[in-house]
Amino acid sequence: MLAKLVSMSVALECSAILECVAVWIMKHRSSLQDILDLIQAIIHDYCVLVPTSLPALESMVKHSALLASQFLTAVTLLYPMYKPKSQDEEMSAEDFDTEQSCLPPQSLLKLVANWITSQPGISLTPYPQTLAMLPNCRAPNQDMGVPAPTAPTSKLPLTPILGLVRWSILGPLCFLMRHHAQTSDQHKETMLVFSQLQYGVLQTFLTAKKQREEKDQESEIEPGEVMEEELDFRSLVTIHDLRGICMELLDIIKELPNEVPVELKDELVQVAVDRLAQIIQVAKSTDCLSGRKSEFSFIYPNLPRTRLLNLVLQSR
């Protein structure tokens, strides 16, 4: 019923209900599967069942930035682009369907790219602290805390940035691996969308720096005024996060089908590594990357090197 209500609210552009759903998601972040099921139902309605209604979903970002940010976060979890397969196993039809399900629909991919390029601050949408005081029907307000790295239960991340970084780096190769029979025009269109996505990710880091500088220039808050909960901009991406992405990148390179032309494979591998280098450079320069670049060079000796990556790792 909740999925139907949200889907109808998206179609009717009902900001009040969309904001209420955003509050519900934030206060029940530990109920990850419930949230993913809700977002999956919305995607099915607008991208699969009635694709002509996609403009209504695209406009959701104008009516509830907080819900749009949570939508992006859930989407990157629903479609991780890549899941490693077990060693020495033949790929069954079921396995192939599972790998196909890791890729988002083309229309959804375009929507995500359009959102973060037109509004790069959407991934940094803060959760109003006043809403944190509302009662939680399941548990105390402990859900509002940032989850500890060793937390036993999975929670919806506070920001979609890491998921979008994975999409930008791994996406082109994953689409090539699953759709290597695409026509030249289809391939170019997909690559353009991923280029747009990469641009949006880099713009997000720059926006984070701008927001932090503006906050530092603000005057002190008035007595009784409540500040909004803020993201830790210095931990938007960590070296540990990038390590996991690089390990997956190496696995993808090994699994690329033989039907893929060598020239195309080498080109997309270089694109992936260069985008990784761009993210390291921009995230580090905007103080959004925790960890030292020297740690990166030490941990990933097997990663293909490009001129850009070498320059980034050698710079201070």
PDB file of C-alpha atoms in Angstrom:
ATOM      1  CA  MET A   1       0.000   0.000   0.000  1.00  0.00           C
ATOM      2  CA  LEU A   2       2.833   2.387   0.804  1.00  0.00           C
ATOM      3  CA  ALA A   3       4.370   1.800  -2.617  1.00  0.00           C
ATOM      4  CA  LYS A   4       1.055   2.610  -4.310  1.00  0.00           C
ATOM      5  CA  LEU A   5       0.680   5.758  -2.217  1.00  0.00           C
ATOM      6  CA  VAL A   6       4.186   6.949  -3.063  1.00  0.00           C
ATOM      7  CA  SER A   7       3.785   6.117  -6.741  1.00  0.00           C
ATOM      8  CA  MET A   8       0.553   8.093  -6.890  1.00  0.00           C
ATOM      9  CA  SER A   9       2.141  10.981  -4.976  1.00  0.00           C
ATOM     10  CA  VAL A  10       4.952  11.114  -7.528  1.00  0.00           C
ATOM     11  CA  ALA A  11       2.418  11.267 -10.352  1.00  0.00           C
ATOM     12  CA  LEU A  12       0.385  13.982  -8.602  1.00  0.00           C
ATOM     13  CA  GLU A  13       3.515  15.901  -7.531  1.00  0.00           C
ATOM     14  CA  CYS A  14       2.341  15.886  -3.920  1.00  0.00           C
ATOM     15  CA  SER A  15       5.302  17.408  -2.080  1.00  0.00           C
ATOM     16  CA  ALA A  16       3.801  16.953   1.389  1.00  0.00           C
ATOM     17  CA  ILE A  17       3.457  13.176   1.089  1.00  0.00           C
ATOM     18  CA  LEU A  18       6.836  12.819  -0.612  1.00  0.00           C
ATOM     19  CA  GLU A  19       8.490  14.695   2.245  1.00  0.00           C
ATOM     20  CA  CYS A  20       6.701  12.466   4.770  1.00  0.00           C
ATOM     21  CA  VAL A  21       8.009   9.389   2.967  1.00  0.00           C
ATOM     22  CA  ALA A  22      11.513  10.866   3.077  1.00  0.00           C
ATOM     23  CA  VAL A  23      11.183  11.301   6.846  1.00  0.00           C
ATOM     24  CA  TRP A  24       9.936   7.724   7.196  1.00  0.00           C
ATOM     25  CA  ILE A  25      12.930   6.412   5.253  1.00  0.00           C
ATOM     26  CA  MET A  26      15.419   8.386   7.333  1.00  0.00           C
ATOM     27  CA  LYS A  27      13.889   7.234  10.598  1.00  0.00           C
ATOM     28  CA  HIS A  28      13.840   3.590   9.480  1.00  0.00           C
ATOM     29  CA  ARG A  29      17.189   3.369   7.726  1.00  0.00           C
ATOM     30  CA  SER A  30      17.898   0.042   9.417  1.00  0.00           C
ATOM     31  CA  SER A  31      14.872  -1.492   7.641  1.00  0.00           C
ATOM     32  CA  LEU A  32      16.904  -1.610   4.470  1.00  0.00           C
ATOM     33  CA  GLN A  33      14.943  -4.297   2.641  1.00  0.00           C
ATOM     34  CA  ASP A  34      11.647  -2.470   3.192  1.00  0.00           C
ATOM     35  CA  ILE A  35      13.159   0.687   1.712  1.00  0.00           C
ATOM     36  CA  LEU A  36      14.624  -1.145  -1.268  1.00  0.00           C
ATOM     37  CA  ASP A  37      11.302  -2.862  -1.950  1.00  0.00           C
ATOM     38  CA  LEU A  38       9.567   0.513  -1.923  1.00  0.00           C
ATOM     39  CA  ILE A  39      12.026   2.080  -4.358  1.00  0.00           C
ATOM     40  CA  GLN A  40      11.960  -1.019  -6.566  1.00  0.00           C
ATOM     41  CA  ALA A  41       8.176  -0.748  -6.833  1.00  0.00           C
ATOM     42  CA  ILE A  42       8.450   2.896  -7.917  1.00  0.00           C
ATOM     43  CA  ILE A  43      11.063   2.013 -10.537  1.00  0.00           C
ATOM     44  CA  HIS A  44       8.850  -0.780 -11.845  1.00  0.00           C
ATOM     45  CA  ASP A  45       5.868   1.567 -12.165  1.00  0.00           C
ATOM     46  CA  TYR A  46       7.701   4.335 -14.016  1.00  0.00           C
ATOM     47  CA  CYS A  47      10.495   2.577 -15.906  1.00  0.00           C
ATOM     48  CA  VAL A  48       8.921  -0.783 -16.749  1.00  0.00           C
ATOM     49  CA  LEU A  49       5.143  -0.803 -16.373  1.00  0.00           C
ATOM     50  CA  VAL A  50       4.375   2.659 -17.803  1.00  0.00           C
ATOM     51  CA  PRO A  51       7.621   4.078 -19.239  1.00  0.00           C
ATOM     52  CA  THR A  52       5.746   7.001 -20.817  1.00  0.00           C
ATOM     53  CA  SER A  53       5.140   8.326 -17.289  1.00  0.00           C
ATOM     54  CA  LEU A  54       8.874   8.705 -16.628  1.00  0.00           C
ATOM     55  CA  PRO A  55       8.718  12.555 -16.767  1.00  0.00           C
ATOM     56  CA  ALA A  56       6.668  12.468 -13.558  1.00  0.00           C
ATOM     57  CA  LEU A  57       9.446  10.564 -11.799  1.00  0.00           C
ATOM     58  CA  GLU A  58      12.047  12.928 -13.245  1.00  0.00           C
ATOM     59  CA  SER A  59      10.225  15.882 -11.692  1.00  0.00           C
ATOM     60  CA  MET A  60      10.307  14.329  -8.198  1.00  0.00           C
ATOM     61  CA  VAL A  61      13.615  16.074  -7.528  1.00  0.00           C
ATOM     62  CA  LYS A  62      11.776  19.419  -7.686  1.00  0.00           C
ATOM     63  CA  HIS A  63       9.217  18.417  -5.074  1.00  0.00           C
ATOM     64  CA  SER A  64      11.344  16.578  -2.504  1.00  0.00           C
ATOM     65  CA  ALA A  65      15.114  16.831  -2.729  1.00  0.00           C
ATOM     66  CA  LEU A  66      15.500  14.648   0.364  1.00  0.00           C
ATOM     67  CA  LEU A  67      13.451  11.801  -1.105  1.00  0.00           C
ATOM     68  CA  ALA A  68      15.271  12.172  -4.422  1.00  0.00           C
ATOM     69  CA  SER A  69      18.600  11.795  -2.612  1.00  0.00           C
ATOM     70  CA  GLN A  70      17.352   8.679  -0.823  1.00  0.00           C
ATOM     71  CA  PHE A  71      16.017   7.378  -4.119  1.00  0.00           C
ATOM     72  CA  LEU A  72      19.501   7.701  -5.641  1.00  0.00           C
ATOM     73  CA  THR A  73      21.053   5.907  -2.686  1.00  0.00           C
ATOM     74  CA  ALA A  74      18.607   3.016  -2.911  1.00  0.00           C
ATOM     75  CA  VAL A  75      18.993   2.778  -6.689  1.00  0.00           C
ATOM     76  CA  THR A  76      22.762   2.319  -6.432  1.00  0.00           C
ATOM     77  CA  LEU A  77      22.155  -0.516  -3.956  1.00  0.00           C
ATOM     78  CA  LEU A  78      19.494  -2.158  -6.105  1.00  0.00           C
ATOM     79  CA  TYR A  79      21.714  -1.995  -9.184  1.00  0.00           C
ATOM     80  CA  PRO A  80      25.334  -2.413  -8.020  1.00  0.00           C
ATOM     81  CA  MET A  81      26.533  -2.846 -11.643  1.00  0.00           C
ATOM     82  CA  TYR A  82      28.600  -5.903 -10.749  1.00  0.00           C
ATOM     83  CA  LYS A  83      28.499  -8.935  -8.479  1.00  0.00           C
ATOM     84  CA  PRO A  84      31.496 -11.288  -8.478  1.00  0.00           C
ATOM     85  CA  LYS A  85      30.722 -14.851  -9.476  1.00  0.00           C
ATOM     86  CA  SER A  86      32.110 -17.916  -7.757  1.00  0.00           C
ATOM     87  CA  GLN A  87      35.355 -19.305  -9.075  1.00  0.00           C
ATOM     88  CA  ASP A  88      35.345 -22.328 -11.398  1.00  0.00           C
ATOM     89  CA  GLU A  89      31.590 -22.110 -11.938  1.00  0.00           C
ATOM     90  CA  GLU A  90      29.835 -22.194 -15.259  1.00  0.00           C
ATOM     91  CA  MET A  91      27.354 -19.380 -15.726  1.00  0.00           C
ATOM     92  CA  SER A  92      23.816 -20.729 -15.683  1.00  0.00           C
ATOM     93  CA  ALA A  93      20.772 -18.963 -17.104  1.00  0.00           C
ATOM     94  CA  GLU A  94      19.842 -17.939 -13.569  1.00  0.00           C
ATOM     95  CA  ASP A  95      23.303 -16.484 -12.996  1.00  0.00           C
ATOM     96  CA  PHE A  96      23.032 -14.520 -16.230  1.00  0.00           C
ATOM     97  CA  ASP A  97      19.666 -13.097 -15.166  1.00  0.00           C
ATOM     98  CA  THR A  98      21.182 -12.107 -11.833  1.00  0.00           C
ATOM     99  CA  GLU A  99      24.048 -10.301 -13.526  1.00  0.00           C
ATOM    100  CA  GLN A 100      21.638  -8.591 -15.891  1.00  0.00           C
ATOM    101  CA  SER A 101      19.636  -7.397 -12.883  1.00  0.00           C
ATOM    102  CA  CYS A 102      22.747  -5.617 -11.593  1.00  0.00           C
ATOM    103  CA  LEU A 103      22.400  -3.110 -14.428  1.00  0.00           C
ATOM    104  CA  PRO A 104      19.825  -0.312 -14.185  1.00  0.00           C
ATOM    105  CA  PRO A 105      17.339   0.273 -16.999  1.00  0.00           C
ATOM    106  CA  GLN A 106      18.675   2.726 -19.560  1.00  0.00           C
ATOM    107  CA  SER A 107      15.920   5.214 -18.741  1.00  0.00           C
ATOM    108  CA  LEU A 108      16.801   5.093 -15.038  1.00  0.00           C
ATOM    109  CA  LEU A 109      20.486   5.581 -15.802  1.00  0.00           C
ATOM    110  CA  LYS A 110      19.672   8.715 -17.792  1.00  0.00           C
ATOM    111  CA  LEU A 111      17.440  10.007 -15.000  1.00  0.00           C
ATOM    112  CA  VAL A 112      20.214   9.632 -12.418  1.00  0.00           C
ATOM    113  CA  ALA A 113      22.755  11.346 -14.673  1.00  0.00           C
ATOM    114  CA  ASN A 114      20.370  14.232 -15.365  1.00  0.00           C
ATOM    115  CA  TRP A 115      19.596  14.712 -11.687  1.00  0.00           C
ATOM    116  CA  ILE A 116      23.152  14.963 -10.428  1.00  0.00           C
ATOM    117  CA  THR A 117      24.343  17.179 -13.279  1.00  0.00           C
ATOM    118  CA  SER A 118      21.430  19.607 -13.037  1.00  0.00           C
ATOM    119  CA  GLN A 119      21.492  19.609  -9.211  1.00  0.00           C
ATOM    120  CA  PRO A 120      24.892  18.344  -7.990  1.00  0.00           C
ATOM    121  CA  GLY A 121      23.992  19.244  -4.411  1.00  0.00           C
ATOM    122  CA  ILE A 122      21.189  16.698  -4.329  1.00  0.00           C
ATOM    123  CA  SER A 123      23.541  14.018  -2.997  1.00  0.00           C
ATOM    124  CA  LEU A 124      24.371  16.318  -0.076  1.00  0.00           C
ATOM    125  CA  THR A 125      20.789  17.110   0.936  1.00  0.00           C
ATOM    126  CA  PRO A 126      20.775  17.475   4.747  1.00  0.00           C
ATOM    127  CA  TYR A 127      18.188  15.922   6.997  1.00  0.00           C
ATOM    128  CA  PRO A 128      16.447  18.679   9.022  1.00  0.00           C
ATOM    129  CA  GLN A 129      17.300  18.168  12.670  1.00  0.00           C
ATOM    130  CA  THR A 130      13.811  19.272  13.713  1.00  0.00           C
ATOM    131  CA  LEU A 131      12.378  16.210  11.983  1.00  0.00           C
ATOM    132  CA  ALA A 132      14.693  13.976  13.993  1.00  0.00           C
ATOM    133  CA  MET A 133      12.641  14.826  17.065  1.00  0.00           C
ATOM    134  CA  LEU A 134       9.512  13.230  15.629  1.00  0.00           C
ATOM    135  CA  PRO A 135       8.559   9.937  17.331  1.00  0.00           C
ATOM    136  CA  ASN A 136       9.754   6.700  15.772  1.00  0.00           C
ATOM    137  CA  CYS A 137       7.155   3.934  15.764  1.00  0.00           C
ATOM    138  CA  ARG A 138       9.776   1.167  15.620  1.00  0.00           C
ATOM    139  CA  ALA A 139      12.719   2.290  17.690  1.00  0.00           C
ATOM    140  CA  PRO A 140      14.209   5.324  19.423  1.00  0.00           C
ATOM    141  CA  ASN A 141      16.038   7.961  17.425  1.00  0.00           C
ATOM    142  CA  GLN A 142      19.158   5.841  17.433  1.00  0.00           C
ATOM    143  CA  ASP A 143      18.589   5.258  13.701  1.00  0.00           C
ATOM    144  CA  MET A 144      19.612   8.843  13.072  1.00  0.00           C
ATOM    145  CA  GLY A 145      23.192   8.221  14.108  1.00  0.00           C
ATOM    146  CA  VAL A 146      25.863   7.539  11.516  1.00  0.00           C
ATOM    147  CA  PRO A 147      26.266   3.736  11.427  1.00  0.00           C
ATOM    148  CA  ALA A 148      29.488   2.389  12.855  1.00  0.00           C
ATOM    149  CA  PRO A 149      31.718   0.464  10.435  1.00  0.00           C
ATOM    150  CA  THR A 150      31.171  -2.699  12.463  1.00  0.00           C
ATOM    151  CA  ALA A 151      27.401  -2.335  12.798  1.00  0.00           C
ATOM    152  CA  PRO A 152      25.769  -5.778  12.602  1.00  0.00           C
ATOM    153  CA  THR A 153      22.762  -4.567  10.612  1.00  0.00           C
ATOM    154  CA  SER A 154      22.793  -2.902   7.218  1.00  0.00           C
ATOM    155  CA  LYS A 155      21.418   0.607   6.969  1.00  0.00           C
ATOM    156  CA  LEU A 156      20.638   2.865   4.080  1.00  0.00           C
ATOM    157  CA  PRO A 157      23.735   5.064   3.585  1.00  0.00           C
ATOM    158  CA  LEU A 158      23.278   8.758   4.281  1.00  0.00           C
ATOM    159  CA  THR A 159      24.471   9.720   0.809  1.00  0.00           C
ATOM    160  CA  PRO A 160      24.496   8.085  -2.648  1.00  0.00           C
ATOM    161  CA  ILE A 161      27.964   9.404  -3.520  1.00  0.00           C
ATOM    162  CA  LEU A 162      29.866   6.136  -3.099  1.00  0.00           C
ATOM    163  CA  GLY A 163      27.292   4.259  -5.155  1.00  0.00           C
ATOM    164  CA  LEU A 164      27.471   6.869  -7.907  1.00  0.00           C
ATOM    165  CA  VAL A 165      31.263   6.632  -7.910  1.00  0.00           C
ATOM    166  CA  ARG A 166      30.949   2.858  -8.448  1.00  0.00           C
ATOM    167  CA  TRP A 167      28.504   3.422 -11.288  1.00  0.00           C
ATOM    168  CA  SER A 168      30.765   5.937 -12.988  1.00  0.00           C
ATOM    169  CA  ILE A 169      33.897   3.779 -12.827  1.00  0.00           C
ATOM    170  CA  LEU A 170      32.490   0.284 -13.334  1.00  0.00           C
ATOM    171  CA  GLY A 171      29.387   1.059 -15.377  1.00  0.00           C
ATOM    172  CA  PRO A 172      30.828   1.314 -18.908  1.00  0.00           C
ATOM    173  CA  LEU A 173      32.684  -1.996 -18.620  1.00  0.00           C
ATOM    174  CA  CYS A 174      29.703  -3.721 -16.995  1.00  0.00           C
ATOM    175  CA  PHE A 175      27.382  -2.598 -19.779  1.00  0.00           C
ATOM    176  CA  LEU A 176      29.934  -3.752 -22.332  1.00  0.00           C
ATOM    177  CA  MET A 177      30.189  -7.135 -20.614  1.00  0.00           C
ATOM    178  CA  ARG A 178      26.407  -7.682 -20.652  1.00  0.00           C
ATOM    179  CA  HIS A 179      25.495  -5.807 -23.848  1.00  0.00           C
ATOM    180  CA  HIS A 180      28.495  -6.338 -26.113  1.00  0.00           C
ATOM    181  CA  ALA A 181      26.080  -6.867 -29.022  1.00  0.00           C
ATOM    182  CA  GLN A 182      24.923  -3.242 -28.873  1.00  0.00           C
ATOM    183  CA  THR A 183      25.046  -1.251 -32.076  1.00  0.00           C
ATOM    184  CA  SER A 184      27.624   1.492 -32.426  1.00  0.00           C
ATOM    185  CA  ASP A 185      25.011   4.199 -31.842  1.00  0.00           C
ATOM    186  CA  GLN A 186      23.636   2.466 -28.738  1.00  0.00           C
ATOM    187  CA  HIS A 187      27.138   2.070 -27.344  1.00  0.00           C
ATOM    188  CA  LYS A 188      27.952   5.744 -27.928  1.00  0.00           C
ATOM    189  CA  GLU A 189      24.712   6.821 -26.269  1.00  0.00           C
ATOM    190  CA  THR A 190      25.429   4.701 -23.194  1.00  0.00           C
ATOM    191  CA  MET A 191      28.984   6.019 -22.920  1.00  0.00           C
ATOM    192  CA  LEU A 192      27.735   9.612 -23.151  1.00  0.00           C
ATOM    193  CA  VAL A 193      25.372   9.006 -20.242  1.00  0.00           C
ATOM    194  CA  PHE A 194      28.223   7.630 -18.133  1.00  0.00           C
ATOM    195  CA  SER A 195      30.366  10.637 -19.065  1.00  0.00           C
ATOM    196  CA  GLN A 196      27.545  12.867 -17.858  1.00  0.00           C
ATOM    197  CA  LEU A 197      27.376  10.827 -14.665  1.00  0.00           C
ATOM    198  CA  GLN A 198      31.117  11.264 -14.066  1.00  0.00           C
ATOM    199  CA  TYR A 199      30.772  15.009 -14.545  1.00  0.00           C
ATOM    200  CA  GLY A 200      27.958  15.074 -12.002  1.00  0.00           C
ATOM    201  CA  VAL A 201      30.029  13.134  -9.456  1.00  0.00           C
ATOM    202  CA  LEU A 202      32.936  15.567  -9.781  1.00  0.00           C
ATOM    203  CA  GLN A 203      30.530  18.507  -9.501  1.00  0.00           C
ATOM    204  CA  THR A 204      29.176  16.985  -6.297  1.00  0.00           C
ATOM    205  CA  PHE A 205      32.622  17.103  -4.685  1.00  0.00           C
ATOM    206  CA  LEU A 206      33.043  20.737  -5.748  1.00  0.00           C
ATOM    207  CA  THR A 207      29.598  21.544  -4.362  1.00  0.00           C
ATOM    208  CA  ALA A 208      30.526  19.910  -1.057  1.00  0.00           C
ATOM    209  CA  LYS A 209      33.567  22.172  -0.799  1.00  0.00           C
ATOM    210  CA  LYS A 210      31.461  25.232  -1.613  1.00  0.00           C
ATOM    211  CA  GLN A 211      28.857  24.330   1.001  1.00  0.00           C
ATOM    212  CA  ARG A 212      31.554  23.834   3.621  1.00  0.00           C
ATOM    213  CA  GLU A 213      33.108  27.220   2.833  1.00  0.00           C
ATOM    214  CA  GLU A 214      29.724  28.937   2.980  1.00  0.00           C
ATOM    215  CA  LYS A 215      29.031  27.327   6.336  1.00  0.00           C
ATOM    216  CA  ASP A 216      32.345  28.592   7.704  1.00  0.00           C
ATOM    217  CA  GLN A 217      31.411  32.124   6.667  1.00  0.00           C
ATOM    218  CA  GLU A 218      27.995  32.043   8.298  1.00  0.00           C
ATOM    219  CA  SER A 219      27.442  33.914  11.522  1.00  0.00           C
ATOM    220  CA  GLU A 220      26.694  32.143  14.778  1.00  0.00           C
ATOM    221  CA  ILE A 221      23.193  30.742  15.166  1.00  0.00           C
ATOM    222  CA  GLU A 222      20.653  32.573  17.263  1.00  0.00           C
ATOM    223  CA  PRO A 223      19.637  31.261  20.716  1.00  0.00           C
ATOM    224  CA  GLY A 224      17.111  28.469  20.318  1.00  0.00           C
ATOM    225  CA  GLU A 225      17.903  27.935  16.642  1.00  0.00           C
ATOM    226  CA  VAL A 226      18.458  24.314  15.652  1.00  0.00           C
ATOM    227  CA  MET A 227      21.147  23.431  13.142  1.00  0.00           C
ATOM    228  CA  GLU A 228      20.505  20.783  10.527  1.00  0.00           C
ATOM    229  CA  GLU A 229      22.347  17.502  10.667  1.00  0.00           C
ATOM    230  CA  GLU A 230      25.330  17.634   8.363  1.00  0.00           C
ATOM    231  CA  LEU A 231      27.306  15.071   6.459  1.00  0.00           C
ATOM    232  CA  ASP A 232      30.954  14.560   7.222  1.00  0.00           C
ATOM    233  CA  PHE A 233      32.322  15.926   3.957  1.00  0.00           C
ATOM    234  CA  ARG A 234      35.780  14.576   4.750  1.00  0.00           C
ATOM    235  CA  SER A 235      34.466  11.008   4.692  1.00  0.00           C
ATOM    236  CA  LEU A 236      32.277  11.075   1.599  1.00  0.00           C
ATOM    237  CA  VAL A 237      34.760   8.655   0.024  1.00  0.00           C
ATOM    238  CA  THR A 238      37.569   6.719   1.680  1.00  0.00           C
ATOM    239  CA  ILE A 239      40.631   4.948   0.348  1.00  0.00           C
ATOM    240  CA  HIS A 240      39.078   1.734   1.664  1.00  0.00           C
ATOM    241  CA  ASP A 241      35.978   2.361  -0.477  1.00  0.00           C
ATOM    242  CA  LEU A 242      38.108   2.891  -3.570  1.00  0.00           C
ATOM    243  CA  ARG A 243      40.058  -0.269  -2.833  1.00  0.00           C
ATOM    244  CA  GLY A 244      36.876  -2.332  -3.087  1.00  0.00           C
ATOM    245  CA  ILE A 245      35.946  -0.677  -6.379  1.00  0.00           C
ATOM    246  CA  CYS A 246      39.419  -1.352  -7.791  1.00  0.00           C
ATOM    247  CA  MET A 247      39.262  -5.019  -6.838  1.00  0.00           C
ATOM    248  CA  GLU A 248      35.948  -5.298  -8.669  1.00  0.00           C
ATOM    249  CA  LEU A 249      37.422  -3.465 -11.652  1.00  0.00           C
ATOM    250  CA  LEU A 250      40.205  -6.037 -11.896  1.00  0.00           C
ATOM    251  CA  ASP A 251      37.642  -8.863 -11.732  1.00  0.00           C
ATOM    252  CA  ILE A 252      35.541  -7.266 -14.477  1.00  0.00           C
ATOM    253  CA  ILE A 253      38.563  -6.918 -16.752  1.00  0.00           C
ATOM    254  CA  LYS A 254      39.260 -10.639 -16.352  1.00  0.00           C
ATOM    255  CA  GLU A 255      35.633 -11.556 -17.091  1.00  0.00           C
ATOM    256  CA  LEU A 256      35.186  -9.505 -20.257  1.00  0.00           C
ATOM    257  CA  PRO A 257      33.977 -11.846 -23.023  1.00  0.00           C
ATOM    258  CA  ASN A 258      36.304 -12.771 -25.858  1.00  0.00           C
ATOM    259  CA  GLU A 259      33.818 -11.322 -28.342  1.00  0.00           C
ATOM    260  CA  VAL A 260      34.751  -7.818 -27.211  1.00  0.00           C
ATOM    261  CA  PRO A 261      37.315  -6.244 -29.575  1.00  0.00           C
ATOM    262  CA  VAL A 262      40.681  -5.723 -27.901  1.00  0.00           C
ATOM    263  CA  GLU A 263      40.779  -2.054 -28.926  1.00  0.00           C
ATOM    264  CA  LEU A 264      37.395  -1.362 -27.334  1.00  0.00           C
ATOM    265  CA  LYS A 265      38.332  -3.264 -24.193  1.00  0.00           C
ATOM    266  CA  ASP A 266      41.600  -1.337 -23.779  1.00  0.00           C
ATOM    267  CA  GLU A 267      39.814   1.953 -24.403  1.00  0.00           C
ATOM    268  CA  LEU A 268      37.168   1.366 -21.731  1.00  0.00           C
ATOM    269  CA  VAL A 269      39.706   0.066 -19.212  1.00  0.00           C
ATOM    270  CA  GLN A 270      41.682   3.280 -19.667  1.00  0.00           C
ATOM    271  CA  VAL A 271      38.485   5.314 -19.296  1.00  0.00           C
ATOM    272  CA  ALA A 272      37.662   3.513 -16.034  1.00  0.00           C
ATOM    273  CA  VAL A 273      41.142   4.061 -14.589  1.00  0.00           C
ATOM    274  CA  ASP A 274      41.202   7.706 -15.693  1.00  0.00           C
ATOM    275  CA  ARG A 275      37.826   8.315 -14.056  1.00  0.00           C
ATOM    276  CA  LEU A 276      39.144   6.754 -10.877  1.00  0.00           C
ATOM    277  CA  ALA A 277      42.121   9.120 -11.061  1.00  0.00           C
ATOM    278  CA  GLN A 278      39.828  12.118 -11.598  1.00  0.00           C
ATOM    279  CA  ILE A 279      37.743  11.159  -8.576  1.00  0.00           C
ATOM    280  CA  ILE A 280      40.848  10.774  -6.399  1.00  0.00           C
ATOM    281  CA  GLN A 281      42.193  14.132  -7.549  1.00  0.00           C
ATOM    282  CA  VAL A 282      38.979  16.131  -7.153  1.00  0.00           C
ATOM    283  CA  ALA A 283      37.849  14.419  -3.941  1.00  0.00           C
ATOM    284  CA  LYS A 284      41.263  14.980  -2.374  1.00  0.00           C
ATOM    285  CA  SER A 285      41.488  18.624  -3.466  1.00  0.00           C
ATOM    286  CA  THR A 286      38.028  19.296  -2.007  1.00  0.00           C
ATOM    287  CA  ASP A 287      38.809  17.457   1.260  1.00  0.00           C
ATOM    288  CA  CYS A 288      36.136  14.837   0.547  1.00  0.00           C
ATOM    289  CA  LEU A 289      38.551  11.879   0.463  1.00  0.00           C
ATOM    290  CA  SER A 290      39.888  10.439   3.691  1.00  0.00           C
ATOM    291  CA  GLY A 291      43.235   8.728   3.409  1.00  0.00           C
ATOM    292  CA  ARG A 292      46.502   9.474   1.680  1.00  0.00           C
ATOM    293  CA  LYS A 293      47.090   8.957  -2.016  1.00  0.00           C
ATOM    294  CA  SER A 294      50.325   7.162  -1.146  1.00  0.00           C
ATOM    295  CA  GLU A 295      48.207   4.492   0.549  1.00  0.00           C
ATOM    296  CA  PHE A 296      46.317   4.025  -2.693  1.00  0.00           C
ATOM    297  CA  SER A 297      49.488   3.447  -4.706  1.00  0.00           C
ATOM    298  CA  PHE A 298      50.706   0.903  -2.167  1.00  0.00           C
ATOM    299  CA  ILE A 299      47.449  -1.068  -2.013  1.00  0.00           C
ATOM    300  CA  TYR A 300      46.748  -1.375  -5.751  1.00  0.00           C
ATOM    301  CA  PRO A 301      49.963  -2.541  -7.430  1.00  0.00           C
ATOM    302  CA  ASN A 302      48.014  -4.609  -9.994  1.00  0.00           C
ATOM    303  CA  LEU A 303      45.770  -1.800 -11.206  1.00  0.00           C
ATOM    304  CA  PRO A 304      46.406  -0.823 -14.848  1.00  0.00           C
ATOM    305  CA  ARG A 305      48.329   2.435 -14.925  1.00  0.00           C
ATOM    306  CA  THR A 306      47.535   5.400 -17.136  1.00  0.00           C
ATOM    307  CA  ARG A 307      49.372   8.690 -17.493  1.00  0.00           C
ATOM    308  CA  LEU A 308      46.642  10.509 -15.588  1.00  0.00           C
ATOM    309  CA  LEU A 309      46.645   8.049 -12.690  1.00  0.00           C
ATOM    310  CA  ASN A 310      50.439   8.231 -12.437  1.00  0.00           C
ATOM    311  CA  LEU A 311      50.316  12.032 -12.358  1.00  0.00           C
ATOM    312  CA  VAL A 312      47.627  12.037  -9.673  1.00  0.00           C
ATOM    313  CA  LEU A 313      49.471   9.550  -7.464  1.00  0.00           C
ATOM    314  CA  GLN A 314      52.758  11.414  -7.850  1.00  0.00           C
ATOM    315  CA  SER A 315      51.260  14.799  -6.997  1.00  0.00           C
ATOM    316  CA  ARG A 316      51.098  16.014  -3.430  1.00  0.00           C
TER     317      ARG A 316
END
